[in-house]
XYZ file of N, CA, C and O in Angstrom:
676
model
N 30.335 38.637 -192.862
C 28.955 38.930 -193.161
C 28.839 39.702 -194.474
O 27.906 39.381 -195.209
N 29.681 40.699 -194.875
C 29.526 42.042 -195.517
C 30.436 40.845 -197.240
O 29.970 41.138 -198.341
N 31.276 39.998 -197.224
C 31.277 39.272 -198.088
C 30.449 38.389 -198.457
O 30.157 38.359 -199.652
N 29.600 37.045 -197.170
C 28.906 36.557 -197.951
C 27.312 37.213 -198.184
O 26.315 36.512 -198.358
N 27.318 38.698 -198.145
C 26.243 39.081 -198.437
C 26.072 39.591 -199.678
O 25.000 39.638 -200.282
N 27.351 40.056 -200.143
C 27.656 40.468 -201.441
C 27.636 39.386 -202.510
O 27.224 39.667 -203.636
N 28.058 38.171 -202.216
C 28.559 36.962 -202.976
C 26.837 36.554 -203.372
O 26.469 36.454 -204.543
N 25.945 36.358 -202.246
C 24.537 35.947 -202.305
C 23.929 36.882 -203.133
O 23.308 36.289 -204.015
N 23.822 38.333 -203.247
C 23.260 38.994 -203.556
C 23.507 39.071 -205.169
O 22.655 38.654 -205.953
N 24.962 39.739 -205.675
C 25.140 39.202 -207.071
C 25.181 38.253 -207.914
O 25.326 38.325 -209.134
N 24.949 36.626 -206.720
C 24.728 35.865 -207.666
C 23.283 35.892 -207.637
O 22.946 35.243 -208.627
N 22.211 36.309 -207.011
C 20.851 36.524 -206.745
C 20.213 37.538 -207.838
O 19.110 37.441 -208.376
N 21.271 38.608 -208.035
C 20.908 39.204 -209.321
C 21.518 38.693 -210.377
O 21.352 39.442 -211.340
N 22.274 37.574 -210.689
C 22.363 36.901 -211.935
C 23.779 37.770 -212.640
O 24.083 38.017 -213.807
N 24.426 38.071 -211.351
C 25.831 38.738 -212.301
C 26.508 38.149 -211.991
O 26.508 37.529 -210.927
N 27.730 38.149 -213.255
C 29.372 37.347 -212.788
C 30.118 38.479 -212.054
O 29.710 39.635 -212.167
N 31.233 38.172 -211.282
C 31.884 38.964 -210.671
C 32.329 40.073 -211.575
O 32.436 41.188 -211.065
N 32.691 39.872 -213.253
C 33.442 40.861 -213.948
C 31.842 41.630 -214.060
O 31.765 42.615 -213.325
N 30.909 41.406 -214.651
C 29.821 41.993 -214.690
C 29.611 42.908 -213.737
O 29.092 43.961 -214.106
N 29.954 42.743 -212.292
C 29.955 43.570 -211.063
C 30.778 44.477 -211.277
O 30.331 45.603 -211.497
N 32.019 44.286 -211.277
C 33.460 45.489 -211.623
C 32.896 45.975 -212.668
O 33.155 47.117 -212.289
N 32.296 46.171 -213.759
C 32.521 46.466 -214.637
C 31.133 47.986 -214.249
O 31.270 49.014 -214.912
N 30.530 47.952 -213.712
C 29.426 48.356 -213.333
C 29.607 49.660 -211.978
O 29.009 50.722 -211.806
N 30.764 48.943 -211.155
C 31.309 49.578 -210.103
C 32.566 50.460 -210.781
O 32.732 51.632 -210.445
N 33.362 49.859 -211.678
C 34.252 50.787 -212.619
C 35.469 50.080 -211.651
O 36.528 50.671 -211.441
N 35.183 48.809 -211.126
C 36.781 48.118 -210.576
C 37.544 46.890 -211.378
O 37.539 47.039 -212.600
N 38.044 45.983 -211.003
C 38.691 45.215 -211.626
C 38.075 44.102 -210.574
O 37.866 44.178 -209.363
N 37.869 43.044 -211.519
C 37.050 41.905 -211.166
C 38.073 41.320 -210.051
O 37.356 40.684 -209.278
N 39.920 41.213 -209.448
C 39.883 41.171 -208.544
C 39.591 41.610 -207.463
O 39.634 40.870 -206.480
N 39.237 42.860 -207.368
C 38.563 43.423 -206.161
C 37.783 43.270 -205.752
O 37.601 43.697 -204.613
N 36.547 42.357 -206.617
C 35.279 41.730 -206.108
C 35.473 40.655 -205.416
O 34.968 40.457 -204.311
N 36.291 39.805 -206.071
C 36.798 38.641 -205.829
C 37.219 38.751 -204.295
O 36.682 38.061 -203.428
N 38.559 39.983 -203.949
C 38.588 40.088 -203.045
C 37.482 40.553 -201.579
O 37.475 40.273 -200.380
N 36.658 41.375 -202.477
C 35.552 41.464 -201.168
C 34.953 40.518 -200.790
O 34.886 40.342 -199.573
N 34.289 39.549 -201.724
C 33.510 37.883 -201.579
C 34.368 37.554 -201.045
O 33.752 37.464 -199.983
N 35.620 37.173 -200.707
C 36.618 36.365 -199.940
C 37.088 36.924 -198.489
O 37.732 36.399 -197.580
N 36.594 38.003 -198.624
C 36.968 38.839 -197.342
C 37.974 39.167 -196.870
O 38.208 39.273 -195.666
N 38.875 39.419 -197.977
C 40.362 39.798 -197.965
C 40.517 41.376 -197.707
O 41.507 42.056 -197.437
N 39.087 41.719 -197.901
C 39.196 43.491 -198.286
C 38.028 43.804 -197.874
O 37.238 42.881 -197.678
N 37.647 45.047 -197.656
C 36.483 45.735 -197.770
C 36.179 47.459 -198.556
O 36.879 48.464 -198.431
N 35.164 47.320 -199.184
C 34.807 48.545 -199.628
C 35.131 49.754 -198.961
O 35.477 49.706 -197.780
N 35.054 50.977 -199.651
C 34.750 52.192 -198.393
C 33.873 52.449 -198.567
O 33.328 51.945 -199.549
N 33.112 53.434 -197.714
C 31.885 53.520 -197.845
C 30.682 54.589 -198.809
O 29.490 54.889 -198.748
N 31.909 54.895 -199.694
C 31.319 55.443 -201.085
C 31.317 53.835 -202.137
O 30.483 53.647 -203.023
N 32.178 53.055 -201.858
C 31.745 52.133 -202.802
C 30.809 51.200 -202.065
O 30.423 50.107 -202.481
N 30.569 51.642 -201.181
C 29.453 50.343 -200.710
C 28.349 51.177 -201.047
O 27.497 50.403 -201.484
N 27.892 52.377 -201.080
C 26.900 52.769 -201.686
C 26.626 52.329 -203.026
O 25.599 51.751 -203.381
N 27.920 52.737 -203.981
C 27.526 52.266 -205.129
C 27.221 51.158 -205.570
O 26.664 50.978 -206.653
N 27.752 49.761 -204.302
C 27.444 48.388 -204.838
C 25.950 48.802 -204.398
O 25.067 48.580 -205.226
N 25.665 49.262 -203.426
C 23.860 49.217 -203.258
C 23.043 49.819 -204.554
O 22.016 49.354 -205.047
N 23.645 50.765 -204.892
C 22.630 51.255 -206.287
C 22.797 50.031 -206.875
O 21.775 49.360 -207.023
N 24.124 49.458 -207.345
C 23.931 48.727 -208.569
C 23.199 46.789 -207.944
O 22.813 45.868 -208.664
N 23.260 46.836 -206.841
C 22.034 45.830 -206.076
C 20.595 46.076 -205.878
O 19.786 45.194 -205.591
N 20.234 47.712 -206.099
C 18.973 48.043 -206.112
C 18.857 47.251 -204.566
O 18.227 46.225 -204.309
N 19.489 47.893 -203.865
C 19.383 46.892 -202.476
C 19.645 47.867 -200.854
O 20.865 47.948 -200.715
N 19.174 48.336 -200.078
C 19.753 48.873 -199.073
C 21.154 48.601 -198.154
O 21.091 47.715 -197.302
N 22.143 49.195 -198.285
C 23.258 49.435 -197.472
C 23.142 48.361 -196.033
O 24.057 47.711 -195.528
N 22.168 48.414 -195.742
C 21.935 47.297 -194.005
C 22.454 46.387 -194.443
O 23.499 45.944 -193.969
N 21.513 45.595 -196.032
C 21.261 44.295 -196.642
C 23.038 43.938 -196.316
O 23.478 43.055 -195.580
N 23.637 44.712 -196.944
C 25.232 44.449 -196.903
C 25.819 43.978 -196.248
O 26.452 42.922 -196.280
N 25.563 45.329 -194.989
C 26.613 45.137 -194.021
C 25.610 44.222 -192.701
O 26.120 44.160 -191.583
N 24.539 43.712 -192.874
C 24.232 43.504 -191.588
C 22.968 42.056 -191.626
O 23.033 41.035 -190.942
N 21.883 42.422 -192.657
C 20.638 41.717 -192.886
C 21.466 40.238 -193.238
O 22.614 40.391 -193.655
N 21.022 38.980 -193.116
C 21.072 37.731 -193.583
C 20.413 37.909 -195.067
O 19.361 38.531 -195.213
N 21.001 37.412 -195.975
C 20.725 37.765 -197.626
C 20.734 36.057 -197.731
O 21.731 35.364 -197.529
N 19.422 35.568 -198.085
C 19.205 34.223 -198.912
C 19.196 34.490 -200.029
O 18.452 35.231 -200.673
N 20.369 33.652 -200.423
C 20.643 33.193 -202.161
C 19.780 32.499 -202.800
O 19.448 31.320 -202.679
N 19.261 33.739 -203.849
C 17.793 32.923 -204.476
C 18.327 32.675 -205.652
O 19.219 33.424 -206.051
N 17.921 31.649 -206.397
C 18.557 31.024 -207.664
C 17.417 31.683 -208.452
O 16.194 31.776 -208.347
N 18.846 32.296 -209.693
C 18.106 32.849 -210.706
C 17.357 31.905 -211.717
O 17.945 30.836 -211.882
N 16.254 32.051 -212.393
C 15.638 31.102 -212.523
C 16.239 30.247 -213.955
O 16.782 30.758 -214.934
N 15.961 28.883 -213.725
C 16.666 28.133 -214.609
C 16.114 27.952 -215.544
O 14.987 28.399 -215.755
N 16.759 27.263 -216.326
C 16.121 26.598 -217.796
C 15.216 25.950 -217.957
O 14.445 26.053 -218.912
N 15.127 25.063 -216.946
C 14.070 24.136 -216.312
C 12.642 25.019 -215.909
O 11.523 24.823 -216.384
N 12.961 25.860 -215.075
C 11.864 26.847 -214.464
C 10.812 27.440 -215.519
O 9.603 27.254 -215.649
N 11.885 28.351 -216.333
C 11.289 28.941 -217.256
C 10.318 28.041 -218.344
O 9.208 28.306 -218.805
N 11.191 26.898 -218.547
C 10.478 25.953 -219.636
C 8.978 25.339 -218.567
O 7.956 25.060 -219.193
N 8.972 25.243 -217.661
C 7.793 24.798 -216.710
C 7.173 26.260 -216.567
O 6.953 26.308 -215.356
N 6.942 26.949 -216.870
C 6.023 28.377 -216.811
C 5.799 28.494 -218.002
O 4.595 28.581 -218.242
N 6.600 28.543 -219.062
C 6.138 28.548 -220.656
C 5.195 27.252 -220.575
O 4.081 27.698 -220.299
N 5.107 25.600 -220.708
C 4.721 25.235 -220.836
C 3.426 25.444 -219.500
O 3.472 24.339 -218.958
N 2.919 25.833 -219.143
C 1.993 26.553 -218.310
C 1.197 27.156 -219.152
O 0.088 26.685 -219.400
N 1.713 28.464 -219.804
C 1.024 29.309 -220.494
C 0.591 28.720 -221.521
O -0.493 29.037 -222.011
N 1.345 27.773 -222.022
C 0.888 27.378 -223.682
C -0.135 26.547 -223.271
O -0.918 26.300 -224.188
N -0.545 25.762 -221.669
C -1.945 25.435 -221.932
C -2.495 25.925 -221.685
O -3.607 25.407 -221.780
N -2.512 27.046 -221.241
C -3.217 28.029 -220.742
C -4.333 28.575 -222.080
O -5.546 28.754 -222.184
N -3.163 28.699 -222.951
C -3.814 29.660 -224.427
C -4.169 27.850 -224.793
O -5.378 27.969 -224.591
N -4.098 27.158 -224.963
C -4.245 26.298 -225.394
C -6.221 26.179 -225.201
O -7.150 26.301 -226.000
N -6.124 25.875 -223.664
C -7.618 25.647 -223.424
C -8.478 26.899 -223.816
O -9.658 26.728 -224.125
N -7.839 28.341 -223.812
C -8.757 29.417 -224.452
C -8.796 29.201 -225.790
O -9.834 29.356 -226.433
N -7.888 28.897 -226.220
C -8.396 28.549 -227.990
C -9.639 27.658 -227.689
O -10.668 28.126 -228.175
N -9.797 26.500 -227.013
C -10.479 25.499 -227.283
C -11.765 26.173 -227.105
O -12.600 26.116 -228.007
N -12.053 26.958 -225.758
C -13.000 27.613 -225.102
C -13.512 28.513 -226.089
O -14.710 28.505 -226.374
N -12.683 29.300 -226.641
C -13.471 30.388 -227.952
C -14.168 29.526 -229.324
O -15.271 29.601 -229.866
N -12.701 28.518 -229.634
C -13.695 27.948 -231.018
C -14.962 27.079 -230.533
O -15.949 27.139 -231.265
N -15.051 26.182 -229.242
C -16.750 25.627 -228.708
C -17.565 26.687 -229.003
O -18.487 26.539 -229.804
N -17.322 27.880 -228.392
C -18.126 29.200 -227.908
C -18.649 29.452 -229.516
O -19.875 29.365 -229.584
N -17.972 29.755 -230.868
C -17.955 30.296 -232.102
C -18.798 29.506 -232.863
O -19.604 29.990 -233.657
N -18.572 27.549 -232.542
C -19.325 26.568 -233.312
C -20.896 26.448 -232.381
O -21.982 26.349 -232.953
N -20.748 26.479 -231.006
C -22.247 26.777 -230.865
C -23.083 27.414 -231.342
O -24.186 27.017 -231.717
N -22.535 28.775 -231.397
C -23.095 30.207 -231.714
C -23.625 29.889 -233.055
O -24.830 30.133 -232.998
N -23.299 29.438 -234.305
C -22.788 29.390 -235.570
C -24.469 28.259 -235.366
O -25.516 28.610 -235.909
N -24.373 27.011 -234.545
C -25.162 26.055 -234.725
C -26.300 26.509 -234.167
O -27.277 25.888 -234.585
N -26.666 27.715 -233.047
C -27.645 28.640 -232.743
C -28.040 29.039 -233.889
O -29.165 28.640 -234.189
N -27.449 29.770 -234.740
C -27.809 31.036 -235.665
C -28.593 29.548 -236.862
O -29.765 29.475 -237.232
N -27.795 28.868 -237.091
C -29.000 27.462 -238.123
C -30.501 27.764 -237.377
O -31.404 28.580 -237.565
N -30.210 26.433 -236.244
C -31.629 26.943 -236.088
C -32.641 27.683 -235.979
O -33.767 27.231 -236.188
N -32.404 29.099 -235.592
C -33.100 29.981 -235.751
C -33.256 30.352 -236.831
O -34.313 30.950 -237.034
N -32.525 30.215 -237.722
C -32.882 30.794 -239.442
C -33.579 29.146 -239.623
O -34.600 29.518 -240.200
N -33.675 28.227 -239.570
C -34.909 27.176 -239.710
C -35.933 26.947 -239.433
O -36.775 26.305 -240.059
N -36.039 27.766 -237.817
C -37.297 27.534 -237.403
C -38.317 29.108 -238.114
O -39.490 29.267 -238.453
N -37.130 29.973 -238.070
C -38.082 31.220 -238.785
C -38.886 30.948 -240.030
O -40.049 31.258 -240.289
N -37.865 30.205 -240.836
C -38.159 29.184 -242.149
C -39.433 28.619 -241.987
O -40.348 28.818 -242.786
N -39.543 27.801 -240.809
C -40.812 27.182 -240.545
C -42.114 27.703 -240.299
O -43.203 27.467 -240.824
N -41.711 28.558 -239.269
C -43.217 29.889 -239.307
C -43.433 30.405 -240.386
O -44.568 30.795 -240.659
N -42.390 30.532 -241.262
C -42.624 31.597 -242.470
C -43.930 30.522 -243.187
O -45.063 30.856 -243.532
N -43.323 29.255 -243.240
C -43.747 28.520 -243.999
C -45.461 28.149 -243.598
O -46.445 28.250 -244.330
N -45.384 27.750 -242.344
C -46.827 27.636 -241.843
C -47.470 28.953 -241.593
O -48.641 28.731 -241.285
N -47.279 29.913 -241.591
C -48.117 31.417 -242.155
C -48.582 31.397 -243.388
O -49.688 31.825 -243.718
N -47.665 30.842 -244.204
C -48.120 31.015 -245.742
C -48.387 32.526 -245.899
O -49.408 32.827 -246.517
N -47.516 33.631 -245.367
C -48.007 34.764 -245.916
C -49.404 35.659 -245.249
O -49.900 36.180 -246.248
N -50.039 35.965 -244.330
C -51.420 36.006 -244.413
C -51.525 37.359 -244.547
O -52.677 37.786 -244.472
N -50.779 38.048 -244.698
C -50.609 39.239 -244.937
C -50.941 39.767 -246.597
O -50.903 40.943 -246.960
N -51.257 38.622 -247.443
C -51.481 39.063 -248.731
C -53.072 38.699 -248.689
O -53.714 38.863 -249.726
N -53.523 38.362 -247.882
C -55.250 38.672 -247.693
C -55.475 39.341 -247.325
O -56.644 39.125 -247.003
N -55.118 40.618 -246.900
C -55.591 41.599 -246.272
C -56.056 42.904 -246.947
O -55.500 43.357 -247.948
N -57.026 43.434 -246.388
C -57.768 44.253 -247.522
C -56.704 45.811 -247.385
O -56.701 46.729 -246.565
N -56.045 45.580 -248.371
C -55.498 47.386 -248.356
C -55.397 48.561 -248.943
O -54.520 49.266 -249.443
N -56.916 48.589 -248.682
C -57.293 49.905 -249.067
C -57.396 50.824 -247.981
O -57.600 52.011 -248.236
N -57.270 50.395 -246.693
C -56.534 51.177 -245.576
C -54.942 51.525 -245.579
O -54.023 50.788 -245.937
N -54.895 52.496 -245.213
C -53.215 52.940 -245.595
C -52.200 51.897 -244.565
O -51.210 51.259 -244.925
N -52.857 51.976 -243.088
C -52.275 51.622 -242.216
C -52.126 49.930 -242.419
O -51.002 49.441 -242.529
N -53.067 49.278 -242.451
C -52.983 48.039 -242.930
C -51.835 48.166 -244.533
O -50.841 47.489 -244.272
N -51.749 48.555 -245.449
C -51.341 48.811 -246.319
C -49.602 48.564 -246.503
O -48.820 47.928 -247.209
N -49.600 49.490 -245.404
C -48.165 50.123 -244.840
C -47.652 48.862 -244.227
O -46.623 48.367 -244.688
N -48.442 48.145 -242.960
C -47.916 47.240 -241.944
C -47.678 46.011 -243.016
O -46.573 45.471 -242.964
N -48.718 45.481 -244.076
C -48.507 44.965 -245.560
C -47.197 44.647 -246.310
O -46.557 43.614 -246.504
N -47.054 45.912 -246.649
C -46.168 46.242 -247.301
C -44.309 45.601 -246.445
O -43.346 45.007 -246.930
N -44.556 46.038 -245.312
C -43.217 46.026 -244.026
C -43.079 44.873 -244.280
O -42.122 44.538 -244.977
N -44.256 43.639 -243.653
C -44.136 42.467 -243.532
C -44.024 41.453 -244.708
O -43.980 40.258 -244.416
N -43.963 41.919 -246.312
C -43.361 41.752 -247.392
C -42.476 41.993 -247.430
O -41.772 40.986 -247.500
N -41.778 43.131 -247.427
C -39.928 43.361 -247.110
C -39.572 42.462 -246.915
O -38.978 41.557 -247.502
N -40.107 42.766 -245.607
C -39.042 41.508 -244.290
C -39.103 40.250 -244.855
O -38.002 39.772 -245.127
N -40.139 39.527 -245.130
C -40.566 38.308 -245.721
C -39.116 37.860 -246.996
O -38.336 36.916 -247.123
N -39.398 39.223 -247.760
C -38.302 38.843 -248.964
C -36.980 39.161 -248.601
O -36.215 38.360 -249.138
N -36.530 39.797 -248.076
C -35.166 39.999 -247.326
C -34.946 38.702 -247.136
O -34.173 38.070 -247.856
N -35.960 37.891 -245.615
C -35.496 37.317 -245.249
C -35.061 35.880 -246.291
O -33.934 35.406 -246.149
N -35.858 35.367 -247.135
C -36.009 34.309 -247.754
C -34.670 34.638 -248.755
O -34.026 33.671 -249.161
N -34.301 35.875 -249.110
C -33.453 35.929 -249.994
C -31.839 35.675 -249.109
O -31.004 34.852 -249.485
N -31.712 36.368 -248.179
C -30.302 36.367 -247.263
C -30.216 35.164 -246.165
O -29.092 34.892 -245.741
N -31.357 34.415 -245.671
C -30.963 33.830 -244.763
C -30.019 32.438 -245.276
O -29.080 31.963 -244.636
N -30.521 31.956 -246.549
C -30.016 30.715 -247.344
C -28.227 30.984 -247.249
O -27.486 30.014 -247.086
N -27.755 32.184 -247.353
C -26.785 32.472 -247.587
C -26.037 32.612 -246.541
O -24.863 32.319 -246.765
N -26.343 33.066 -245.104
C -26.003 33.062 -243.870
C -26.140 31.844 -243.622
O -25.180 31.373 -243.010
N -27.014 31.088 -243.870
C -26.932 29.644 -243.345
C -25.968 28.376 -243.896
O -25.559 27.293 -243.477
N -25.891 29.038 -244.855
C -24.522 27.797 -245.891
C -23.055 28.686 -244.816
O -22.195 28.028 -244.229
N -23.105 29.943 -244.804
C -22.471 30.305 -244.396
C -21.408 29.830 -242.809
O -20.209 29.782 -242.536
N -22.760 29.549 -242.074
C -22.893 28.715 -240.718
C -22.475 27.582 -240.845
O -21.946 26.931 -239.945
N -22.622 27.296 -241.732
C -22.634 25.572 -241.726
C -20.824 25.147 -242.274
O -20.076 24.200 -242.030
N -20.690 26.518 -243.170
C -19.449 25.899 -243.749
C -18.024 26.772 -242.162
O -16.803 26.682 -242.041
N -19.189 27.547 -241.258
C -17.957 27.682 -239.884
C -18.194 26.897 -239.021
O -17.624 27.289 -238.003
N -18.915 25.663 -238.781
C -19.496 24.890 -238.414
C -18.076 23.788 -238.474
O -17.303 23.400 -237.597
N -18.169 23.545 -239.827
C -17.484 22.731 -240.675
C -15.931 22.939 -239.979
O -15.343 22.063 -239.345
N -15.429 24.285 -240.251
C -13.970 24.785 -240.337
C -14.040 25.079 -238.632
O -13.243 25.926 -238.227
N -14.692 24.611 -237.895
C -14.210 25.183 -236.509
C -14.380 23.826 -235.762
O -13.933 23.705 -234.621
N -15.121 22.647 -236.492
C -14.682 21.373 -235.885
C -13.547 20.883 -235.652
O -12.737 21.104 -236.552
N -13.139 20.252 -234.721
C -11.754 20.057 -234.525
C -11.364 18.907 -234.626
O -11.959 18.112 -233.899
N -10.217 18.318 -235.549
C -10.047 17.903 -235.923
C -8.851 16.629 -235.440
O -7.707 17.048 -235.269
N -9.100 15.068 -235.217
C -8.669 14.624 -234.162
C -8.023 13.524 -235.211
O -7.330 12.599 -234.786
């Protein structure tokens, strides 16, 4: 029991037998000999094989220990290729998300374009020789020229991430 529990267990943690001695401070026949059951530990070195198993003393001498295969080449490459579609479809998911957004922000700088346009301004008929009218005047000129001056530029802007976030087949 107390050999093939040892034999399961270090190959379960992915060590060679010298890897074991070397760790325990023995000579790789003595492992050899415990896996074969020619020998047994005492019970200061069966502690220490448990530290270096990160494993309880029972597991050893008593528990059934299934030999779990450390994971293969195969395994690992089937979990990497997992993740890479993983990031794969979030790339896809962020740049949709970025070219919508981008094709939002057009239209709204077009349709503002359009009100601007069918207002024609009516704010420059207004009598202001009231301060308050004057003032609210004045705001809605700002804004007016702000906007007509920066939106052209945000919007080429859009158009050319529009452009660079289409994907390309």
């Amino acid at each position: 029991m107390l050999s093939e529990n040892l034999k399961a267990i270090r190959k379960s943690k992915g060590l060679s037998q010298q890897e074991l001695a070397v760790k325990l401070n023995v000579v790789r026949q003595t492992v050899s000999k415990w896996e074969q059951g020619l020998s047994v530990p005492d019970s200061d070195m069966l502690i220490s094989i448990s530290e270096a198993f990160e494993t309880p003393v029972s597991a050893l001498l008593g528990e059934i220990v299934i030999e779990t295969e450390v994971d293969s080449l195969k395994a690992i490459s089937e979990k990497l290729e997992v993740i890479n579609l993983q990031l794969a479809q979030r790339k896809t998911t962020r740049r949709k998300m970025i070219q919508w957004s981008l094709i939002s922000l057009c239209a709204v700088i077009v349709i503002l374009f359009a009100i601007l346009l069918a207002l024609e301004s009516p704010y420059l008929g207004w009598d202001y020789g009231d301060p308050e009218t004057a003032v609210l005047g004045v705001a809605f000129h700002s804004l007016e020229w702000l906007f007509v001056r920066v939106a052209p530029v945000i919007l080429i802007g859009a158009v050319i991430g529009i452009c660079v976030t289409q994907k390309k087949e």
